[in-house]
Short mmCIF file of C-alpha atoms and ligand atoms in Angstrom, two decimals:
data_model
loop_
_atom_site.label_atom_id
_atom_site.label_comp_id
_atom_site.label_asym_id
_atom_site.label_seq_id
_atom_site.Cartn_x
_atom_site.Cartn_y
_atom_site.Cartn_z
CA MET X 648 -23.05 -0.97 13.03
CA SER X 649 -21.08 -0.35 16.21
CA PHE X 650 -21.21 3.31 16.03
CA ARG X 651 -23.96 4.62 18.67
CA PRO X 652 -25.49 6.60 19.79
CA ILE X 653 -27.62 7.90 17.07
CA SER X 654 -27.11 11.73 18.39
CA THR X 655 -23.33 11.35 17.98
CA TRP X 656 -23.73 9.50 14.55
CA ARG X 657 -26.00 12.82 13.40
CA SER X 658 -22.89 14.88 14.35
CA ALA X 659 -20.74 12.79 11.94
CA LYS X 660 -23.13 13.62 9.23
CA GLU X 661 -23.02 17.24 10.41
CA PHE X 662 -19.40 17.30 10.05
CA CYS X 663 -19.55 15.50 6.78
CA THR X 664 -21.47 17.98 5.00
CA TRP X 665 -19.49 21.18 7.15
CA SER X 666 -16.09 19.06 6.13
CA SER X 667 -16.83 19.04 2.16
CA LEU X 668 -15.89 22.68 2.02
CA SER X 669 -12.69 21.75 3.70
CA ASN X 670 -11.35 19.10 1.64
CA MET X 671 -12.41 16.64 4.17
CA ALA X 672 -14.39 13.47 3.92
CA VAL X 673 -15.86 11.50 6.48
CA PHE X 674 -16.24 7.33 5.98
CA GLU X 675 -19.27 6.49 7.50
CA CYS X 676 -19.94 2.87 8.77
CA PRO X 677 -18.62 0.15 6.47
CA SER X 678 -20.86 -2.03 4.68
CA ILE X 679 -18.88 -4.50 2.84
CA SER X 680 -20.17 -3.22 -0.64
CA SER X 681 -18.66 0.12 -0.05
CA PHE X 682 -15.06 -0.28 0.56
CA ALA X 683 -14.16 -0.28 -3.14
CA HIS X 684 -15.55 3.36 -3.07
CA TRP X 685 -13.92 3.95 0.36
CA ARG X 686 -10.37 3.16 -1.75
CA ARG X 687 -11.14 5.25 -4.43
CA THR X 688 -11.97 8.01 -2.56
CA ALA X 689 -9.47 7.86 -0.32
CA ARG X 690 -7.18 8.40 -2.89
CA ASN X 691 -8.62 11.82 -3.70
CA VAL X 692 -8.65 13.25 -0.17
CA ARG X 693 -5.93 14.76 2.35
CA SER X 694 -7.96 13.72 5.29
CA ALA X 695 -10.63 10.92 5.95
CA SER X 696 -12.35 9.71 8.93
CA SER X 697 -13.07 6.01 9.29
CA PHE X 698 -15.57 4.36 11.66
CA LEU X 699 -14.35 0.57 12.01
CA GLY X 700 -16.97 -2.23 12.18
CA GLN X 701 -16.57 -5.24 10.49
CA VAL X 702 -13.03 -6.58 11.22
CA ARG X 703 -11.23 -7.79 8.20
CA MET X 704 -13.13 -5.01 5.90
CA GLY X 705 -12.28 -2.65 8.48
CA THR X 706 -8.66 -3.24 8.38
CA LEU X 707 -8.42 -2.95 4.82
CA GLY X 708 -10.79 0.38 4.94
CA ALA X 709 -8.22 1.88 7.70
CA ARG X 710 -5.39 1.03 5.41
CA ALA X 711 -6.64 3.08 2.33
CA VAL X 712 -7.85 5.46 4.57
CA ARG X 713 -4.38 5.88 6.31
CA GLY X 714 -2.39 5.51 3.28
CA ALA X 715 -4.24 8.60 1.73
CA GLY X 716 -3.12 10.44 4.87
CA GLY X 717 -6.51 10.20 6.70
CA LEU X 718 -7.84 9.83 10.15
CA VAL X 719 -9.00 6.34 11.50
CA ILE X 720 -10.97 6.42 14.61
CA ALA X 721 -12.26 3.06 16.10
CA GLN X 722 -14.95 2.87 19.08
CA ASP X 723 -13.80 1.86 22.27
CA PRO X 724 -14.67 -1.96 22.80
CA GLN X 725 -15.97 -1.26 26.36
CA THR X 726 -18.79 1.08 24.79
CA ALA X 727 -19.66 -0.97 21.68
CA GLN X 728 -22.33 -3.46 21.43
CA PHE X 729 -20.02 -6.07 19.83
CA GLY X 730 -16.85 -5.28 21.40
CA ASP X 731 -14.81 -7.82 19.06
CA MET X 732 -15.20 -6.06 16.08
CA PRO X 733 -13.42 -2.36 17.62
CA ARG X 734 -10.86 -4.98 19.43
CA SER X 735 -9.75 -6.49 16.38
CA ALA X 736 -9.58 -3.34 14.42
CA VAL X 737 -7.43 -1.91 17.18
CA ALA X 738 -5.36 -4.95 16.81
CA THR X 739 -4.23 -4.09 13.54
CA GLY X 740 -2.52 -1.29 14.68
CA LEU X 741 -4.15 0.97 11.92
CA VAL X 742 -6.27 2.96 14.56
CA ASP X 743 -5.45 6.49 15.26
CA PHE X 744 -7.93 6.71 18.00
CA VAL X 745 -9.94 4.32 20.42
CA LEU X 746 -12.77 6.44 21.45
CA SER X 747 -16.26 6.13 22.88
CA PRO X 748 -18.97 7.52 20.62
CA ASN X 749 -19.14 10.79 22.87
CA ARG X 750 -15.54 11.91 22.39
CA MET X 751 -15.88 11.39 18.63
CA PRO X 752 -17.10 14.66 17.46
CA GLU X 753 -14.43 16.53 19.48
CA ALA X 754 -11.82 14.54 17.84
CA LEU X 755 -13.08 15.11 14.53
CA LEU X 756 -13.89 18.67 15.11
CA THR X 757 -10.44 19.47 15.89
CA TYR X 758 -8.50 17.78 13.37
CA PRO X 759 -9.38 19.66 10.80
CA TRP X 760 -7.75 22.85 12.23
CA HIS X 761 -4.06 21.56 12.16
CA PRO X 762 -1.63 22.59 9.66
CA TYR X 763 -1.30 19.48 8.24
CA VAL X 764 -4.93 19.32 7.45
CA ARG X 765 -5.27 22.53 6.18
CA GLY X 766 -2.35 22.13 3.45
CA GLY X 767 0.75 24.11 2.79
CA GLU X 768 4.00 23.60 4.11
CA PRO X 769 4.66 21.32 7.10
CA GLU X 770 6.29 24.32 8.83
CA ALA X 771 6.62 22.88 12.25
CA VAL X 772 8.52 20.04 11.24
CA LEU X 773 10.65 22.19 8.74
CA GLU X 774 11.55 24.37 11.27
CA GLY X 775 12.77 21.63 13.53
CA THR X 776 15.04 19.88 10.57
CA GLY X 777 18.44 20.00 11.81
CA LYS X 778 17.74 21.14 15.36
CA PRO X 779 17.76 18.54 18.37
CA GLY X 780 14.69 16.84 18.66
CA GLY X 781 14.30 17.64 14.94
CA LEU X 782 13.55 15.49 11.83
CA GLN X 783 17.03 13.65 11.79
CA ASP X 784 16.48 12.51 15.44
CA ILE X 785 12.83 11.49 14.80
CA LEU X 786 14.16 9.17 11.98
CA SER X 787 17.05 7.79 14.31
CA LEU X 788 14.65 6.87 17.01
CA VAL X 789 12.56 4.97 14.24
CA MET X 790 15.46 3.08 12.75
CA THR X 791 16.66 2.50 16.36
CA GLN X 792 13.13 1.04 17.14
CA ARG X 793 12.15 -0.51 13.94
CA GLY X 794 15.26 -1.11 12.20
CA ARG X 795 14.27 0.72 9.08
CA ASP X 796 15.91 3.71 7.41
CA PHE X 797 13.78 6.37 5.98
CA ARG X 798 16.43 8.69 5.25
CA PHE X 799 16.36 7.58 1.59
CA TYR X 800 12.68 8.58 1.32
CA LYS X 801 11.30 11.91 -0.25
CA LYS X 802 11.55 14.36 2.43
CA SER X 803 8.59 15.95 1.47
CA MET X 804 6.54 12.69 2.28
CA VAL X 805 8.33 12.09 5.44
CA LEU X 806 7.50 15.83 6.28
CA ARG X 807 4.01 15.25 5.57
CA ARG X 808 3.56 12.22 7.86
CA VAL X 809 5.25 13.31 10.76
CA GLU X 810 3.13 16.28 10.83
CA ARG X 811 0.18 14.23 10.52
CA ARG X 812 0.83 12.36 13.48
CA MET X 813 1.69 15.68 15.03
CA GLY X 814 -1.81 17.00 14.36
CA LEU X 815 -3.23 14.02 15.73
CA HIS X 816 -1.64 14.61 19.18
CA ARG X 817 -2.31 18.27 18.71
CA ILE X 818 1.22 18.89 18.72
CA SER X 819 2.96 21.88 16.90
CA ASP X 820 6.05 21.82 18.00
CA VAL X 821 8.32 19.16 16.64
CA ALA X 822 11.03 18.91 19.62
CA ARG X 823 7.81 17.93 21.87
CA TYR X 824 6.59 15.46 19.49
CA TYR X 825 10.37 13.89 19.56
CA ASP X 826 9.81 13.75 23.30
CA LEU X 827 6.48 11.92 22.86
CA LEU X 828 8.27 9.35 20.68
CA ARG X 829 10.89 8.44 23.22
CA GLN X 830 8.16 7.89 25.62
CA ASP X 831 5.81 5.89 23.77
CA THR X 832 6.51 3.23 21.62
CA ASP X 833 3.34 2.56 20.54
CA GLU X 834 3.45 6.08 18.57
CA VAL X 835 6.97 5.21 17.15
CA THR X 836 4.98 2.19 15.33
CA GLN X 837 2.28 4.38 14.06
CA LEU X 838 4.70 6.73 12.95
CA PHE X 839 6.35 3.91 11.12
CA LYS X 840 3.26 2.50 9.52
CA ASP X 841 2.29 5.82 8.25
CA LEU X 842 5.38 6.21 6.82
CA LEU X 843 5.01 2.83 4.82
CA ILE X 844 1.86 3.99 3.05
CA ASN X 845 0.62 0.39 1.77
CA VAL X 846 -2.43 1.38 -0.07
CA THR X 847 -2.99 -1.06 -3.13
CA SER X 848 -5.87 -3.31 -4.83
CA PHE X 849 -6.08 -5.59 -7.38
CA PHE X 850 -5.48 -4.65 -11.19
CA ARG X 851 -4.69 -1.43 -9.84
CA ASP X 852 -4.80 0.87 -13.10
CA THR X 853 -6.61 -1.93 -15.22
CA GLU X 854 -5.12 -0.83 -18.50
CA ALA X 855 -1.53 -0.80 -17.69
CA PHE X 856 -2.13 -4.43 -16.58
CA LYS X 857 -3.86 -5.31 -20.07
CA ASP X 858 -1.02 -3.67 -21.63
CA LEU X 859 1.41 -5.92 -19.61
CA ARG X 860 -0.57 -9.05 -20.61
CA GLN X 861 -0.21 -8.41 -23.95
CA LYS X 862 3.15 -6.71 -24.42
CA ALA X 863 5.12 -8.61 -21.61
CA ILE X 864 3.53 -11.74 -20.32
CA ALA X 865 2.02 -12.97 -23.56
CA PRO X 866 5.58 -12.89 -25.32
CA LEU X 867 7.64 -14.19 -22.15
CA VAL X 868 4.93 -17.43 -22.35
CA ARG X 869 5.71 -17.69 -25.71
CA SER X 870 9.19 -18.00 -25.44
CA LYS X 871 9.49 -20.67 -22.49
CA GLN X 872 10.24 -24.13 -22.96
CA ALA X 873 7.87 -26.65 -21.40
CA ASP X 874 9.82 -26.94 -18.09
CA GLU X 875 11.56 -23.62 -18.10
CA PRO X 876 10.11 -21.64 -15.46
CA LEU X 877 8.64 -18.13 -15.51
CA ARG X 878 9.99 -15.86 -12.73
CA ILE X 879 8.28 -12.93 -11.46
CA TRP X 880 9.34 -10.59 -8.49
CA ILE X 881 6.77 -8.08 -7.25
CA ALA X 882 8.83 -5.88 -4.78
CA GLY X 883 7.03 -3.73 -2.33
CA CYS X 884 3.74 -5.88 -2.87
CA SER X 885 2.02 -4.95 0.22
CA SER X 886 -1.25 -7.33 0.99
CA GLY X 887 -0.69 -9.16 -1.99
CA GLU X 888 -3.07 -7.94 -4.42
CA GLU X 889 -0.63 -7.27 -7.02
CA ALA X 890 1.11 -10.25 -6.75
CA TYR X 891 -2.25 -12.21 -6.93
CA SER X 892 -3.39 -9.96 -10.01
CA LEU X 893 0.17 -11.07 -11.90
CA ALA X 894 -0.06 -14.82 -11.00
CA MET X 895 -3.61 -14.64 -12.43
CA LEU X 896 -2.74 -12.98 -15.67
CA MET X 897 0.26 -15.59 -16.03
CA MET X 898 -2.08 -18.44 -15.27
CA GLU X 899 -4.50 -17.49 -17.78
CA GLU X 900 -1.79 -16.88 -20.64
CA ILE X 901 -0.21 -20.33 -19.78
CA THR X 902 -3.73 -21.79 -19.98
CA GLU X 903 -4.60 -19.93 -23.11
CA VAL X 904 -1.77 -21.16 -25.03
CA ARG X 905 -1.84 -24.79 -23.41
CA LYS X 906 2.10 -24.35 -22.17
CA ASN X 907 2.98 -26.34 -19.15
CA CYS X 908 5.80 -23.94 -17.85
CA PRO X 909 6.04 -23.91 -14.09
CA MET X 910 5.52 -20.32 -12.61
CA GLN X 911 7.75 -18.86 -9.62
CA VAL X 912 6.21 -15.65 -8.25
CA PHE X 913 8.35 -14.02 -5.46
CA ALA X 914 6.70 -11.17 -3.71
CA THR X 915 8.45 -8.68 -1.17
CA ASP X 916 7.86 -5.80 1.29
CA ILE X 917 9.44 -4.84 4.39
CA ASP X 918 5.81 -4.82 6.17
CA GLU X 919 5.64 -8.10 7.96
CA GLU X 920 2.14 -7.51 8.92
CA ALA X 921 1.12 -6.67 5.33
CA LEU X 922 2.84 -9.91 4.12
CA GLU X 923 1.21 -12.22 6.81
CA PHE X 924 -2.29 -10.80 5.30
CA ALA X 925 -1.04 -11.42 1.86
CA ARG X 926 -0.32 -15.33 2.66
CA GLN X 927 -3.74 -15.52 4.35
CA GLY X 928 -5.18 -14.24 1.07
CA ILE X 929 -8.53 -13.52 2.39
CA TYR X 930 -10.13 -10.16 0.91
CA PRO X 931 -13.63 -8.21 1.46
CA GLU X 932 -16.64 -8.70 -1.02
CA SER X 933 -15.70 -5.24 -2.99
CA ILE X 934 -12.51 -6.56 -4.43
CA ALA X 935 -15.23 -8.07 -6.83
CA VAL X 936 -15.35 -4.68 -8.75
CA ASP X 937 -11.67 -5.04 -9.35
CA VAL X 938 -11.15 -8.73 -10.14
CA GLY X 939 -14.56 -9.20 -11.96
CA PRO X 940 -16.98 -12.18 -12.03
CA GLU X 941 -14.76 -14.81 -14.30
CA ARG X 942 -11.76 -14.21 -12.17
CA LEU X 943 -13.59 -14.46 -8.96
CA SER X 944 -15.09 -17.65 -9.89
CA ARG X 945 -11.99 -18.94 -11.26
CA PHE X 946 -9.51 -18.02 -8.76
CA PHE X 947 -11.20 -17.45 -5.44
CA ILE X 948 -13.21 -19.21 -2.96
CA ARG X 949 -16.15 -17.63 -1.03
CA GLU X 950 -15.92 -16.87 2.80
CA ASP X 951 -18.46 -15.58 5.43
CA GLN X 952 -16.48 -12.30 5.23
CA GLY X 953 -15.46 -12.12 1.60
CA TYR X 954 -13.36 -14.32 -0.92
CA GLN X 955 -10.14 -16.14 0.18
CA VAL X 956 -7.51 -16.54 -3.08
CA SER X 957 -7.53 -20.30 -3.86
CA LYS X 958 -5.16 -22.80 -2.46
CA SER X 959 -3.46 -23.14 -5.87
CA LEU X 960 -2.96 -19.48 -6.63
CA ARG X 961 -1.79 -18.89 -3.28
CA LYS X 962 0.55 -21.88 -3.46
CA SER X 963 1.99 -20.02 -6.56
CA VAL X 964 3.46 -16.99 -4.74
CA VAL X 965 5.82 -16.83 -2.07
CA PHE X 966 6.01 -13.93 0.05
CA THR X 967 8.81 -12.87 1.77
CA VAL X 968 10.47 -9.90 4.12
CA GLN X 969 13.02 -7.94 1.70
CA ASN X 970 14.09 -4.37 1.99
CA LEU X 971 14.53 -3.33 -1.47
CA ILE X 972 17.13 -0.70 -0.40
CA THR X 973 19.50 -2.51 1.44
CA ASP X 974 18.71 -6.52 0.94
CA PRO X 975 20.61 -8.54 -1.65
CA PRO X 976 18.14 -8.86 -4.88
CA PHE X 977 16.53 -11.83 -6.37
CA SER X 978 18.03 -12.85 -9.82
CA LYS X 979 17.17 -14.48 -13.37
CA MET X 980 13.78 -12.69 -13.01
CA ASP X 981 11.79 -12.39 -16.65
CA LEU X 982 9.25 -9.71 -15.12
CA ILE X 983 10.02 -7.63 -12.08
CA SER X 984 6.87 -5.46 -10.94
CA CYS X 985 7.91 -2.41 -8.55
CA ARG X 986 4.96 -0.20 -8.66
CA ASN X 987 4.20 2.70 -6.36
CA LEU X 988 7.16 2.25 -4.40
CA LEU X 989 9.55 4.29 -6.17
CA ILE X 990 7.68 7.44 -5.97
CA TYR X 991 8.26 7.49 -2.32
CA LEU X 992 11.96 7.38 -2.52
CA ASP X 993 14.62 9.93 -2.90
CA THR X 994 15.97 10.83 -6.46
CA ASP X 995 19.71 9.35 -5.47
CA THR X 996 17.75 5.87 -4.07
CA GLN X 997 15.82 5.35 -7.28
CA GLN X 998 19.11 5.96 -9.34
CA LYS X 999 20.81 3.30 -6.83
CA LEU X 1000 18.23 0.81 -8.03
CA ILE X 1001 18.89 1.00 -11.70
CA PRO X 1002 21.94 -1.58 -11.25
CA LEU X 1003 20.12 -3.91 -8.77
CA PHE X 1004 16.97 -3.99 -11.51
CA THR X 1005 19.70 -4.49 -14.24
CA PHE X 1006 21.10 -7.60 -12.40
CA ALA X 1007 18.05 -9.16 -11.61
CA LEU X 1008 16.46 -9.35 -14.54
CA ASN X 1009 16.91 -12.05 -17.63
CA PRO X 1010 18.11 -10.83 -20.93
CA GLY X 1011 14.75 -9.58 -22.63
CA GLY X 1012 13.08 -9.19 -19.22
CA TYR X 1013 10.65 -6.35 -18.55
CA LEU X 1014 10.25 -3.84 -15.50
CA PHE X 1015 6.59 -3.12 -14.59
CA LEU X 1016 6.27 0.49 -12.89
CA GLY X 1017 3.60 2.57 -11.41
CA LYS X 1018 1.26 5.13 -13.20
CA SER X 1019 3.50 8.15 -12.41
CA GLU X 1020 6.89 6.26 -12.17
CA GLY X 1021 9.92 6.24 -13.86
CA ILE X 1022 13.59 6.15 -13.34
CA GLY X 1023 15.94 8.42 -15.32
CA GLY X 1024 18.71 6.68 -17.01
CA LEU X 1025 17.29 3.28 -16.92
CA GLY X 1026 16.43 2.72 -20.71
CA ARG X 1027 16.03 5.54 -23.04
CA ARG X 1028 12.32 6.39 -24.19
CA SER X 1029 12.43 3.87 -27.05
CA HIS X 1030 12.54 0.80 -24.71
CA TRP X 1031 9.55 1.76 -23.43
CA THR X 1032 6.75 -0.97 -24.79
CA GLY X 1033 3.69 0.81 -23.32
CA ARG X 1034 2.17 2.36 -20.13
CA ASN X 1035 4.85 2.10 -17.53
CA ILE X 1036 6.48 -1.02 -19.01
CA LEU X 1037 10.29 -1.12 -19.64
CA PHE X 1038 11.72 -3.72 -22.08
CA TYR X 1039 15.22 -4.36 -20.76
CA PRO X 1040 17.77 -4.82 -23.87
CA SER X 1041 19.52 -7.97 -24.03
CA LYS X 1042 22.77 -8.18 -22.18
CA GLU X 1043 24.32 -10.60 -24.31
CA LYS X 1044 23.68 -9.25 -27.64
CA GLY X 1045 24.46 -5.94 -26.60
CA GLY X 1046 21.97 -4.63 -28.89
CA ILE X 1047 17.98 -3.61 -28.27
CA THR X 1048 15.46 -6.34 -29.40
CA MET X 1049 12.17 -4.61 -29.28
CA PRO X 1050 9.02 -7.02 -28.82
CA ASP X 1051 6.32 -7.20 -31.19
C1 LIG Q 427 1.67 2.25 -1.94
S1 LIG Q 427 2.48 0.71 -1.69
C2 LIG Q 427 2.40 -0.12 -3.22
C3 LIG Q 427 1.74 -1.46 -3.09
C4 LIG Q 427 1.58 -2.05 -4.56
N1 LIG Q 427 2.88 -2.16 -5.17
C5 LIG Q 427 0.60 -1.46 -5.48
O1 LIG Q 427 1.35 -0.47 -6.45
O2 LIG Q 427 -0.46 -1.53 -5.40
C6 LIG Q 427 4.14 0.55 -1.10
C7 LIG Q 427 4.65 -0.63 -0.52
O3 LIG Q 427 6.04 -0.47 -0.70
C8 LIG Q 427 6.64 -0.93 0.79
N2 LIG Q 427 7.85 -0.40 1.10
C9 LIG Q 427 8.11 0.67 1.45
N3 LIG Q 427 9.32 0.64 1.38
C10 LIG Q 427 9.93 -0.39 1.12
C11 LIG Q 427 11.26 -0.80 0.83
N4 LIG Q 427 12.46 -0.19 1.39
N5 LIG Q 427 11.45 -2.10 0.47
C12 LIG Q 427 10.48 -2.94 0.37
N6 LIG Q 427 9.41 -2.58 0.25
C13 LIG Q 427 9.14 -1.44 0.69
C14 LIG Q 427 5.39 -0.30 1.73
O4 LIG Q 427 5.43 -1.32 3.02
C15 LIG Q 427 4.21 -0.54 0.87
O5 LIG Q 427 3.79 -1.76 0.96
#
């Protein structure tokens, strides 16, 4: 543990008790095994704080906490017993504050009072919408510096994220926050990362993945000739967990029915850092909870800091930068998985993606969406084969062939 001295630790504990009354949570020293718990807890809180210790584990924990809109603090490496740990955590770009232990309680105690944490409408940002230095100017600045256009995203999500950043800087006037962004490119990067929200996990929503195997992957594998490739596209794959989960399911099915069809898995995202993480395929021990012992021994290699995806599984997935909204799509796909991305896009943009998915899918292909996602107009209810799985009707026959 790199969080010292004990008096500060006690303050954090006291804060934790107090904060449970105000919809807050404090994530304490991240032992490896606590990360699954972090992730689960982080989903349910508006605000959380994390103390980063172990480097890689810290990265995933920080991503989960940031994704849930929480606060991430790393100890100032100068004050740490083992400075490399917080230094690497800071290098991930996911840390909100780098502080010496004696300054942490202040950060923890002032953050909850900001309107963002206390809930309700993001008033400061709403007030500035349309005015000089308001939301439009902020998004233009992000576009200029990071080349990504967040005007296609749900306004409520964007407002919340901007207000979160304002809360961290204790700024309540949006024009002042815009001034800060103009002066500080690091702050633009931080806002950009908040807007991406790349929380993920292996087999996220276990039941949906079981359904997918039974209702989509099994019939697809059965329908393939020995040398005919099975093609999958994971759009918005974040740090790779979903892409590897699907590759595992496919390998299992192919082995079970003794088919030899090659697998082509394309995984895309706009976050280059998340993709680099995905390519390395090293994950913390806590993934054992989501992956399970059998798959862990078949598809992973034990490492000092956790598990690395086996070389053969890594080789089967190609990770590439791609903007789903503006870049050309892939084609001739048997399955497209686009989970927990559409919920962040505005309705018009969701609608515009319908022809893109239609174009990219083979006749009889499948679209796998997230738990609370659907796209109006993309297939009538009868085309849904199960939880979040849309069976795309045959383009050639013009009719709908429902799978078994
Ligand atoms: C909440 S994560 C979902 C990850 C994974 N699909 C899952 O369900 O666990 C959303 C991901 O979508 C990515 N994303 C956001 N906008 C995107 C876009 N326009 N094109 C491609 N990826 C995008 C983000 O970078 C992030 O990694």
